[in-house]
Short mmCIF file of C-alpha atoms and ligand atoms in Angstrom, two decimals:
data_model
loop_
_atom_site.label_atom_id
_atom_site.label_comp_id
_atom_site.label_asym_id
_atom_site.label_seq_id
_atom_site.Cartn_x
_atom_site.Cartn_y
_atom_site.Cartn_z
CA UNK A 1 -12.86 -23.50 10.48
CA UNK A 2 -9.03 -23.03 9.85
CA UNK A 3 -8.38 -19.19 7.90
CA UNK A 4 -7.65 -21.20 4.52
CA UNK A 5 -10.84 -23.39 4.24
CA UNK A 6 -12.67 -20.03 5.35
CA UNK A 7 -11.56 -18.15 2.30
CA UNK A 8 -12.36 -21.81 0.05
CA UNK A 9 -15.87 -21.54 1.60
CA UNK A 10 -16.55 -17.74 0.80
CA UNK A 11 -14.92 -18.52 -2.35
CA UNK A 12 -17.26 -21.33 -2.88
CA UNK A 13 -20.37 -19.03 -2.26
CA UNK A 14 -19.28 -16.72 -4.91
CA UNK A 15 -19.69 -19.43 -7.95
CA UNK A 16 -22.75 -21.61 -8.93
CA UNK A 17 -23.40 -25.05 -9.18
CA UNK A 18 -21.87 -27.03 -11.81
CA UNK A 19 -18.66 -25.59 -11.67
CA UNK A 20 -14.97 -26.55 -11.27
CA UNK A 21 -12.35 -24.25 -9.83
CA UNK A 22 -8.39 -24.87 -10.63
CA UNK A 23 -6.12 -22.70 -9.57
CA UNK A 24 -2.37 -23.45 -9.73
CA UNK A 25 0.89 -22.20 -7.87
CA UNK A 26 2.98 -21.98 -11.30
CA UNK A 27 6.57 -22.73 -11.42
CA UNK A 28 9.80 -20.89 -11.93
CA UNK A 29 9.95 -18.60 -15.34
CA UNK A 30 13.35 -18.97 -16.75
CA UNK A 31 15.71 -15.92 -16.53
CA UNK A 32 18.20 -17.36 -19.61
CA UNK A 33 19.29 -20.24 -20.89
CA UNK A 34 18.87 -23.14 -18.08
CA UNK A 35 18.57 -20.65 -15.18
CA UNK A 36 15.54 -20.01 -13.26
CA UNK A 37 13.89 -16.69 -11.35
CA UNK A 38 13.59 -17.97 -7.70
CA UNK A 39 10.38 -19.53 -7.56
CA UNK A 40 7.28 -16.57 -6.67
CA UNK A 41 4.31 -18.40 -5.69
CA UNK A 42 1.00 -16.97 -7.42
CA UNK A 43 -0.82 -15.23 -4.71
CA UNK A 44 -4.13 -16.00 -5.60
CA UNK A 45 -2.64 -20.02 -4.88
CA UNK A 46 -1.60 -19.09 -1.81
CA UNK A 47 -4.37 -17.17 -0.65
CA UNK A 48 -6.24 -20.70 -0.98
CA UNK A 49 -4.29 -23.19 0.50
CA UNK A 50 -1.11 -21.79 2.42
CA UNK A 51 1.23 -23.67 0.46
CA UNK A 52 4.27 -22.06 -1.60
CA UNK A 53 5.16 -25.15 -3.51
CA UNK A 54 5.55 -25.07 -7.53
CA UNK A 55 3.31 -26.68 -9.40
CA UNK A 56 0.86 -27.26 -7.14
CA UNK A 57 -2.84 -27.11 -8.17
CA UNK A 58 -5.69 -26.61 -6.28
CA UNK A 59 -9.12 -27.99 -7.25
CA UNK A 60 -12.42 -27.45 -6.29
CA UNK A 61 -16.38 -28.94 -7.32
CA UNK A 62 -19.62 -27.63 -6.81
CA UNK A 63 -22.28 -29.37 -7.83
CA UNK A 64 -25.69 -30.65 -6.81
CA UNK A 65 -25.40 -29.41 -3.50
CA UNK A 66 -21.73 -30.92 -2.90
CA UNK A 67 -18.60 -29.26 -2.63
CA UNK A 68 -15.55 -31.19 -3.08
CA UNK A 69 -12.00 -30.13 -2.93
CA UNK A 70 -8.69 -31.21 -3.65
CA UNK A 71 -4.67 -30.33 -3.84
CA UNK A 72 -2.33 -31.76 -6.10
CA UNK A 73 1.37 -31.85 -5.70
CA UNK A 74 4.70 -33.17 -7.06
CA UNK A 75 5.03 -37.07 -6.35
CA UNK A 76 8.09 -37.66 -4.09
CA UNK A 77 11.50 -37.71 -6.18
CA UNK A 78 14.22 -38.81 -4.65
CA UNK A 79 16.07 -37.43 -7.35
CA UNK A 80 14.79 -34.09 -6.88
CA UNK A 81 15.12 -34.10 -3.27
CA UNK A 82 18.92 -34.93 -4.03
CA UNK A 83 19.08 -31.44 -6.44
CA UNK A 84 16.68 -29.37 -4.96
CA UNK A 85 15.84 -30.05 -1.62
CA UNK A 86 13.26 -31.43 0.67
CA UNK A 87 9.20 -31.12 -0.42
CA UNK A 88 6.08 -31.25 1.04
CA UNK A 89 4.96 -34.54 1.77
CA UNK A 90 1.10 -35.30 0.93
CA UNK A 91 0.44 -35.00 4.84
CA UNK A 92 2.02 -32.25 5.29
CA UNK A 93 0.66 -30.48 2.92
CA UNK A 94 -2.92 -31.54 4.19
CA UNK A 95 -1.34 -30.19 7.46
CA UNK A 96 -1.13 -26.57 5.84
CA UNK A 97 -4.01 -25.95 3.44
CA UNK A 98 -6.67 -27.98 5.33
CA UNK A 99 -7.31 -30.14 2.99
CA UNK A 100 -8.23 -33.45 2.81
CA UNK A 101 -7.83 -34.79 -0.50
CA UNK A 102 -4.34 -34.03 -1.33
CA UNK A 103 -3.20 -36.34 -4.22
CA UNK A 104 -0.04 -36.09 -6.34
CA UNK A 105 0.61 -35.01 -9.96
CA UNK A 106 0.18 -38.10 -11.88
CA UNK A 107 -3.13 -38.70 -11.60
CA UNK A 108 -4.11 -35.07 -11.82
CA UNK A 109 -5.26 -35.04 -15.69
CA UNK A 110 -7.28 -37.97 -15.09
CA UNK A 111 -8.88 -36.70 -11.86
CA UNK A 112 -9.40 -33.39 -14.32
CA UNK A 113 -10.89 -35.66 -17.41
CA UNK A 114 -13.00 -37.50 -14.76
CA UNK A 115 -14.74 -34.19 -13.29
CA UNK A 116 -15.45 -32.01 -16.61
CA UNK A 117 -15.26 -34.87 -19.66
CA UNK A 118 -18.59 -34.62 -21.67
CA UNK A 119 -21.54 -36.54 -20.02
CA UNK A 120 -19.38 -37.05 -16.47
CA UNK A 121 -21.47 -38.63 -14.02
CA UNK A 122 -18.53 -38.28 -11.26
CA UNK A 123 -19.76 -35.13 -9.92
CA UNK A 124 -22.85 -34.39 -11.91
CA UNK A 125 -22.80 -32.45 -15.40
CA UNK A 126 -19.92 -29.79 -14.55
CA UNK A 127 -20.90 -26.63 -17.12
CA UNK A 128 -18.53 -24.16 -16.13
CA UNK A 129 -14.51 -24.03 -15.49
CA UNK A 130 -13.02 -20.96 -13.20
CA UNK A 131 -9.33 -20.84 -13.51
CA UNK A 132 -6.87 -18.02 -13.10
CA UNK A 133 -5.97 -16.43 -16.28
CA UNK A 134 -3.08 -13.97 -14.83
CA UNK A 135 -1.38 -13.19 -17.90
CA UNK A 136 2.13 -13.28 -15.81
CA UNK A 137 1.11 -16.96 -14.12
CA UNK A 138 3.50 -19.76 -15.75
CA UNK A 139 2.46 -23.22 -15.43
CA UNK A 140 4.95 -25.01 -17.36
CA UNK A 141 8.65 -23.14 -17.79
CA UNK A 142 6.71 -21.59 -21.07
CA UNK A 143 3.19 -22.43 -20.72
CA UNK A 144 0.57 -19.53 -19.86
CA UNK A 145 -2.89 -20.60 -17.98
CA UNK A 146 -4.39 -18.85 -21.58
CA UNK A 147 -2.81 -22.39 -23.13
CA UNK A 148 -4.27 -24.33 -20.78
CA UNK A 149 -7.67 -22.28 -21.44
CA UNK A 150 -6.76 -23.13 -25.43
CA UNK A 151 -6.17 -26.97 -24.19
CA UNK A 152 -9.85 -27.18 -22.52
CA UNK A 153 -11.41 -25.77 -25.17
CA UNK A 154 -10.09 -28.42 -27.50
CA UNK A 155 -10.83 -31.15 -25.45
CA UNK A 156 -13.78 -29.85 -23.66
CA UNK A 157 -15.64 -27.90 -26.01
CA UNK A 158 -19.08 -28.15 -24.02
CA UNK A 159 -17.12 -26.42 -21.01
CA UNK A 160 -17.50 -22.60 -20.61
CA UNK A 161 -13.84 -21.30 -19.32
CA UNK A 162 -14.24 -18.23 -16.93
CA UNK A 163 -11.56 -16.37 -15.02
CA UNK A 164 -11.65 -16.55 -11.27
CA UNK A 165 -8.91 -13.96 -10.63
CA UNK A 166 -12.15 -10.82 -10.18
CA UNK A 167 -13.88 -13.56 -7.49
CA UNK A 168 -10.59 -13.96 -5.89
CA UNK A 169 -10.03 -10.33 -6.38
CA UNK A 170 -12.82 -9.34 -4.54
CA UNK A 171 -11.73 -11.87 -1.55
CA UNK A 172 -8.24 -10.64 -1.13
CA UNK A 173 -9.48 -6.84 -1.12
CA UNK A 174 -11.23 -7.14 2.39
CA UNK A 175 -8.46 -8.36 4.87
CA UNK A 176 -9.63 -11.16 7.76
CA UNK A 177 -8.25 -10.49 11.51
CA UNK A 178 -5.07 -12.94 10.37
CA UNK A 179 -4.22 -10.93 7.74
CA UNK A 180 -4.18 -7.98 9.36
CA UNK A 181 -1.97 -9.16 11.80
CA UNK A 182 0.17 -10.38 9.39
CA UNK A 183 0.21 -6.73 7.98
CA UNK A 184 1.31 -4.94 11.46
CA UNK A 185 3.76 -7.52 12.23
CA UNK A 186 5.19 -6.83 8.72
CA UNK A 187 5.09 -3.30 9.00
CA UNK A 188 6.53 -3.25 12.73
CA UNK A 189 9.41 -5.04 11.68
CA UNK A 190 10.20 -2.79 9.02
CA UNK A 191 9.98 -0.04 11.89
CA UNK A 192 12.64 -2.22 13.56
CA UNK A 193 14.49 -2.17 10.31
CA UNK A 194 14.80 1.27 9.56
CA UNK A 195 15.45 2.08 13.15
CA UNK A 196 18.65 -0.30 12.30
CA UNK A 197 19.74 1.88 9.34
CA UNK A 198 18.98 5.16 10.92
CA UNK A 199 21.39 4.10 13.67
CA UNK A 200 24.35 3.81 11.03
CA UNK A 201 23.42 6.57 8.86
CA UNK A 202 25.91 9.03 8.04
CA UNK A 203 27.46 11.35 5.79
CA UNK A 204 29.81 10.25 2.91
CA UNK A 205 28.14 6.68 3.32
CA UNK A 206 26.78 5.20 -0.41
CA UNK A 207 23.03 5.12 -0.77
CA UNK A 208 23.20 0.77 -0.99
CA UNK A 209 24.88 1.06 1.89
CA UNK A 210 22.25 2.43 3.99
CA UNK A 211 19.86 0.00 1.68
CA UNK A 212 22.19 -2.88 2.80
CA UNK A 213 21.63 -2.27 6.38
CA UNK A 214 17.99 -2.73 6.17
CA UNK A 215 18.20 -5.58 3.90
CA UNK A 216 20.35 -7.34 6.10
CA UNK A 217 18.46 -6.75 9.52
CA UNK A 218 15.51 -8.51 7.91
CA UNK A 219 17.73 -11.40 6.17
CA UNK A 220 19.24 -12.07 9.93
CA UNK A 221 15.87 -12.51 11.08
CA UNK A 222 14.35 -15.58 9.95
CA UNK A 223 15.82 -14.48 6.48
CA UNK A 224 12.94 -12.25 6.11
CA UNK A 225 12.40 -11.53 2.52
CA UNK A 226 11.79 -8.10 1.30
CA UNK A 227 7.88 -6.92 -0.24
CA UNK A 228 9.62 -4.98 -2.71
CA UNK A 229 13.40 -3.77 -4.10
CA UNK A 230 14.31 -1.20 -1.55
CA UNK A 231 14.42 2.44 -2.21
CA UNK A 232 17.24 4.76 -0.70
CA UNK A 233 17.25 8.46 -2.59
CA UNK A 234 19.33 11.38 -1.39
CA UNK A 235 19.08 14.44 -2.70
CA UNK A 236 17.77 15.17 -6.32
CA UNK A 237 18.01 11.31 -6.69
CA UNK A 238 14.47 10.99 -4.35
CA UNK A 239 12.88 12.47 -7.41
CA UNK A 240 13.22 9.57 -9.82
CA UNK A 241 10.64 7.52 -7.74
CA UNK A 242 12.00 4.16 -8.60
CA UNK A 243 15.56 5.21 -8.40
CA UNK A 244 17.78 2.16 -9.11
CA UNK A 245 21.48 3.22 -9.24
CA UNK A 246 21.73 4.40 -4.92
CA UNK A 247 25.42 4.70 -6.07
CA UNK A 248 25.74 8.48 -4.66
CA UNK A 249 26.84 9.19 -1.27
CA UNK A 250 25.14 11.13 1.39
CA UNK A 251 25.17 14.86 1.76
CA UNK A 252 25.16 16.60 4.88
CA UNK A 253 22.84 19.20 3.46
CA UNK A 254 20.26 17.00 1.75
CA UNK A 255 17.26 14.94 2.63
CA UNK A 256 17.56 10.92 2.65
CA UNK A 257 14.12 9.39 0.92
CA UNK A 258 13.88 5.24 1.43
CA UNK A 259 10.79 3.67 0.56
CA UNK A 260 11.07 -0.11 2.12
CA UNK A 261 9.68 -3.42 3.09
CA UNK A 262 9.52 -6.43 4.57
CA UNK A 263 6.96 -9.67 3.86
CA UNK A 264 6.15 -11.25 7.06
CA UNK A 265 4.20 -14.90 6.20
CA UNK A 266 3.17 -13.39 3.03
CA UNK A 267 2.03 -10.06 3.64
CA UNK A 268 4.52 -6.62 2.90
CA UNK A 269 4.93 -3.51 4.84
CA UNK A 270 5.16 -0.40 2.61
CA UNK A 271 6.92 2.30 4.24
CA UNK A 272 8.03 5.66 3.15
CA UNK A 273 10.20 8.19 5.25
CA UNK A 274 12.27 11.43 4.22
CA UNK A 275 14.42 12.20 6.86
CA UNK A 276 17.66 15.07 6.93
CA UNK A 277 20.72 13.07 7.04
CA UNK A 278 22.22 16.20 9.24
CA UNK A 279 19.45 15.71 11.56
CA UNK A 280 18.18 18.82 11.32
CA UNK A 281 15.81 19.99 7.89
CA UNK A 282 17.05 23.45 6.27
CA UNK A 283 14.21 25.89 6.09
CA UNK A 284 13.43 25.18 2.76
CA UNK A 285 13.27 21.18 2.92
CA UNK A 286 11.14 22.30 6.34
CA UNK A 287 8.48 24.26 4.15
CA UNK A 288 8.11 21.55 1.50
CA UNK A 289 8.04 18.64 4.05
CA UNK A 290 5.67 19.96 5.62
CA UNK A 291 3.29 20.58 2.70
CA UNK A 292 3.70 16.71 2.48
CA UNK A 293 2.75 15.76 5.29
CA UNK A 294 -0.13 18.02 5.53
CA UNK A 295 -1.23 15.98 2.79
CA UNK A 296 -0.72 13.01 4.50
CA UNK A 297 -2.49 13.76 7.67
CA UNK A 298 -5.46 15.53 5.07
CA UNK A 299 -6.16 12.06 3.60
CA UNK A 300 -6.08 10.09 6.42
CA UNK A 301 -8.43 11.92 8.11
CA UNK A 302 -10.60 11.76 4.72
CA UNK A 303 -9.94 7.81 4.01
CA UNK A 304 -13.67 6.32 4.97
CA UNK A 305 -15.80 3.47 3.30
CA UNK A 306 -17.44 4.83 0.46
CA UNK A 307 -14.80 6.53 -1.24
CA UNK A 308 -12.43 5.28 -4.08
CA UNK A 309 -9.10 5.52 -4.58
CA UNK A 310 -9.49 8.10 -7.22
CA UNK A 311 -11.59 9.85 -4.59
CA UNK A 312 -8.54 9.59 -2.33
CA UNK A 313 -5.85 11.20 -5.44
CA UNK A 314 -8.23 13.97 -6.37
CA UNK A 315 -8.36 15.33 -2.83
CA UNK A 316 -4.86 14.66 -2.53
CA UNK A 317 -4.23 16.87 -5.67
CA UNK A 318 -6.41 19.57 -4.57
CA UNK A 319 -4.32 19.65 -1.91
CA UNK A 320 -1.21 20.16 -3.13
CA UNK A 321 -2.65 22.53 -5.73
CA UNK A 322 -4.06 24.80 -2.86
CA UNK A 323 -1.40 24.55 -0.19
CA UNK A 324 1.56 25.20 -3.24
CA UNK A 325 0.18 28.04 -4.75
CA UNK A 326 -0.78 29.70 -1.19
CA UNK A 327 2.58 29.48 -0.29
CA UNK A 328 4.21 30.00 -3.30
CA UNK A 329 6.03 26.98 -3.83
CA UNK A 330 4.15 26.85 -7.20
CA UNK A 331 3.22 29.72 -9.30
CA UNK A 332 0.49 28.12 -11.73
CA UNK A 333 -1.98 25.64 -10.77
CA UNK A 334 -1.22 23.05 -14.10
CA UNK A 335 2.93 23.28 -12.85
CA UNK A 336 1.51 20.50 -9.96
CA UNK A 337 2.06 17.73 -12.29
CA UNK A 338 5.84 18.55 -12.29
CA UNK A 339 5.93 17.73 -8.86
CA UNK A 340 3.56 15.24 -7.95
CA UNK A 341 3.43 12.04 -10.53
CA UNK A 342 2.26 9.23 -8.63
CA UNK A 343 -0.82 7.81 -6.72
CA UNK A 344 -1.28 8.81 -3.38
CA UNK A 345 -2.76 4.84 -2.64
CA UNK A 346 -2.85 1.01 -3.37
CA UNK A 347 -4.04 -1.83 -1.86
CA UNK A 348 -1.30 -3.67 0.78
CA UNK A 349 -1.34 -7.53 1.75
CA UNK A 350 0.11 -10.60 -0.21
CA UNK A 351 1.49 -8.50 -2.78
CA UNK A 352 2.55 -5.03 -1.97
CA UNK A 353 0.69 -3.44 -4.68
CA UNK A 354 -2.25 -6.11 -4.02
CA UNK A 355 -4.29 -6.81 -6.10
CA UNK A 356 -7.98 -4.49 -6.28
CA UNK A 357 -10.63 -3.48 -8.33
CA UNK A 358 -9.92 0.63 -8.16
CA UNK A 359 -13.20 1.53 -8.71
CA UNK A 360 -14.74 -0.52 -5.86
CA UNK A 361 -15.45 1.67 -2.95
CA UNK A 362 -13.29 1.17 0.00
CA UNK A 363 -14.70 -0.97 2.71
CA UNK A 364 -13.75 -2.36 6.28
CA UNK A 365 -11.18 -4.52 6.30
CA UNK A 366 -9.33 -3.16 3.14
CA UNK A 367 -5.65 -2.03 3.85
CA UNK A 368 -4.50 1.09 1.61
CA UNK A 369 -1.48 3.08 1.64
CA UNK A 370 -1.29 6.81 2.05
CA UNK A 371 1.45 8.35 0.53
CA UNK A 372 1.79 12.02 -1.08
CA UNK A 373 5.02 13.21 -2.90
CA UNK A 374 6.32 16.76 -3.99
CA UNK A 375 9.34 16.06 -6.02
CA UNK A 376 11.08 19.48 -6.83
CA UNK A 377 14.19 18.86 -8.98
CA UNK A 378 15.06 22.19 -9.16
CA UNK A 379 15.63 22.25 -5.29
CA UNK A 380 17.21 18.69 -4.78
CA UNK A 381 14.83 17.74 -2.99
CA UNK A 382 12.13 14.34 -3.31
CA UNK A 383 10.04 13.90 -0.34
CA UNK A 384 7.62 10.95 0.19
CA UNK A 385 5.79 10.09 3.41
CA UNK A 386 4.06 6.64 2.91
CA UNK A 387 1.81 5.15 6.06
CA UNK A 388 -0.16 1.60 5.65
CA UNK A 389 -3.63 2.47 7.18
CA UNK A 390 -6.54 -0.12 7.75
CA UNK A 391 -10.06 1.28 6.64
CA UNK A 392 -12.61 0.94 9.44
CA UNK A 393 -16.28 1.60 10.30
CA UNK A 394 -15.53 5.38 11.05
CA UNK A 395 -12.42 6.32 8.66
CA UNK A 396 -9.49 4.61 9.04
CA UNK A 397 -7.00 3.20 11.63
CA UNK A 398 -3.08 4.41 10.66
CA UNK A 399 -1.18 1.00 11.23
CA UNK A 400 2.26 2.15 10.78
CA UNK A 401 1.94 5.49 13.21
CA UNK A 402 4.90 4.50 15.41
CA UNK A 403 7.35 5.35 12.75
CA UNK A 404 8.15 8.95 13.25
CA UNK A 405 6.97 11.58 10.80
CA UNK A 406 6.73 14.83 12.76
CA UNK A 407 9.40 17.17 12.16
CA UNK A 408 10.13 17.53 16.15
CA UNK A 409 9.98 13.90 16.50
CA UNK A 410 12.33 13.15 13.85
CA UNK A 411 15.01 16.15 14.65
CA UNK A 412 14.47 14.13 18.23
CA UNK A 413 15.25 10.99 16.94
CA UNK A 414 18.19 11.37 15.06
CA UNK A 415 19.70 13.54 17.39
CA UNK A 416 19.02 11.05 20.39
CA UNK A 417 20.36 8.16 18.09
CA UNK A 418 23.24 10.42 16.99
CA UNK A 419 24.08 11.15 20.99
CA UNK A 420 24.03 7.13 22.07
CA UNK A 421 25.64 5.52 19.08
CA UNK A 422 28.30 8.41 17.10
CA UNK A 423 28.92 10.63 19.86
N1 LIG B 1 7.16 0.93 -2.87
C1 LIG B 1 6.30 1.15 -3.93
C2 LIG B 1 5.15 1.92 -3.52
O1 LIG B 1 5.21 2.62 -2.54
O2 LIG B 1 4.10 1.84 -4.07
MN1 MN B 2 6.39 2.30 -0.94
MN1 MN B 3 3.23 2.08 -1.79
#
């Protein structure tokens, strides 16, 4: 069974009989006037079928012991394909999702009315409709899957409208073999990536510059998008933890934060580093990053199924509290939310903060991110060491640990890369 019928199949075991599942790719949301955002598929689409196409729906039937299901795409335009480029044909996209019932557009309402009217004999009296209600998910340039809901209930007032995004949720949360190869191969190309920018980092350079490199390593490769807008901090900057401007150059004596990403078929890489663009940490940058990474190494080794995410931040924050206040970094134990304000985990896959039920326990097969901060202002200094780790059996396997975060091995690095390619 191919990986995207698979996840139909499990999806199919999680709803009863006399129901209809729609699910639909959405289309472009308009940015102003007649432009268009570039076209995001919805995830939960994709997850289904493999196909990135807009306004695309995918359609499913269980009922008296048959499941049925079926894609719907744009009929061919050769208008469109003038404008806009080529599309999938109905065979190829049959090819992709592994379905066999791919029919176009035009006769989707009917297909719709056929399946769920009052008193349908097509498939047997259909009771319930699952479709995604993501408030975000556009399915018209201005039309919200919570109009369509208003549309069925007008037409179809016998049908009971559910939301299938928690089913789906639950799905996505517990990652097959595919996916987490997807995963490494996104994350080791991100390694390759920063090992690009760390090779042209220097002093006086602007912060986009050093994003730049990055972004354009992946871009040159396949055009590899990125999971997520790249971060590059330096200095006092890495404490604003979204940090948009990266106009400011780079200082000798501070620390370079970049929190980056690629998506590799789908799936992101979520990396954080903090590494001295001298090469060498001061003392003081030395004592807080390694507090951090303390941290880091803490909650790895206590990631295991079992334990929530909030299970994962409170240790995390007892942490900090103790190792800060036994060194003195912080004099009261209430001063730690000045310097830690984040999460220390999400979910990773199709989207990089995937989507999760928090308060599920973590299981094998889920793929979190690890990643303490200590953000001291005061200092100019923002540190954040971010690994992608896969929960297993025992604990936890640390996906991303061939991208330096030792002090040694970084002082190592740079100064090897500094001797080969500056001299
Ligand atoms: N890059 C955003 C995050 O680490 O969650
Ligand atoms: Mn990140
Ligand atoms: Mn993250």
């Amino acid at each position: 069974m191919s990986e995207f019928e698979n996840r139909r199949q499990k999806l199919f075991d999680l709803i009863p009989e006399g129901s209809v599942v729609i699910v639909h790719s959405g289309v472009s949301k308009i940015a102003s006037e007649d432009e268009f955002f570039p076209f995001r598929v919805n995830n939960n689409f994709f997850y289904l079928t493999g196909i990135k196409q807009e306004n695309s729906v995918l359609f499913m039937v269980k009922n008296l012991g048959v499941k049925k299901t079926y894609l719907f795409i744009d009929e061919y335009s050769a208008l469109k394909e003038k404008w806009t480029g080529k599309r999938l044909s109905v065979e190829e996209a049959s090819m992709i999702s592994d379905i066999k019932n791919v029919l176009t557009n035009n006769v989707y309402e009917s297909q719709l009315d056929l399946a769920i009217q009052d008193g349908s004999t097509h498939f047997g009296t259909i009771e319930k409709l699952y479709i995604d209600l993501s408030e975000e998910l556009k399915i018209g340039p201005n039309t919200s899957t919570k109009e369509f809901e208003n549309r069925i209930h007008e037409l179809y007032p016998h049908i009971e409208v559910l939301n299938i995004r928690p089913l789906i949720c639950n799905l996505r949360m517990v990652k097959s073999n595919y996916e987490i190869e997807c995963i490494k191969n996104a994350i080791n190309l991100t390694h390759h990536g920063i090992n690009q920018m760390l090779m042209l980092m220097k002093e006086g350079m602007k912060e986009y510059q050093l994003a730049n490199i990055f972004e354009y390593y992946g871009k040159d490769k396949d055009k590899t998008p990125l999971a997520f807008d790249t971060i590059v901090a330096a200095g006092k900057n890495a404490t604003c933890l979204h940090y948009p401007s990266q106009m400011d150059r780079l200082k000798a004596t501070d620390l370079v934060l970049f929190d980056l990403g690629y998506s590799v078929d789908g799936y992101s890489g979520d990396i954080s580093r903090t590494y001295p663009i001298s090469g060498k940490f001061n003392d003081l940058q030395r004592q807080i990053y390694s507090v951090v990474l303390l941290c880091n190494k803490a909650v790895i080794e206590y990631a295991k199924p079992g334990l929530t995410l909030m299970d994962l931040q409170n240790y995390c924050v007892d942490f900090f509290k103790n190792e800060l206040l036994r060194t003195s970094l912080l004099k009261e134990e209430d001063d730690i939310k000045q310097v830690y304000y984040h999460s220390v985990s999400h979910h990773l896959g199709l989207d990089t903060h995937d989507i999760s039920d928090r308060n599920l326990p973590l299981q094998p097969g889920n793929v979190i991110t690890v990643e303490p901060g200590l953000y001291f202002a005061k200092y100019g200094i923002g540190i954040r060491i971010e690994d992608d780790i896969l929960i297993n059996e025992n604990g936890c396997e640390v996906l991303s640990r061939s991208i330096k975060k030792e002090i040694d091995e970084i002082e190592d690095l740079l100064s090897s890369i500094k001797f080969k390619t500056r001299g």
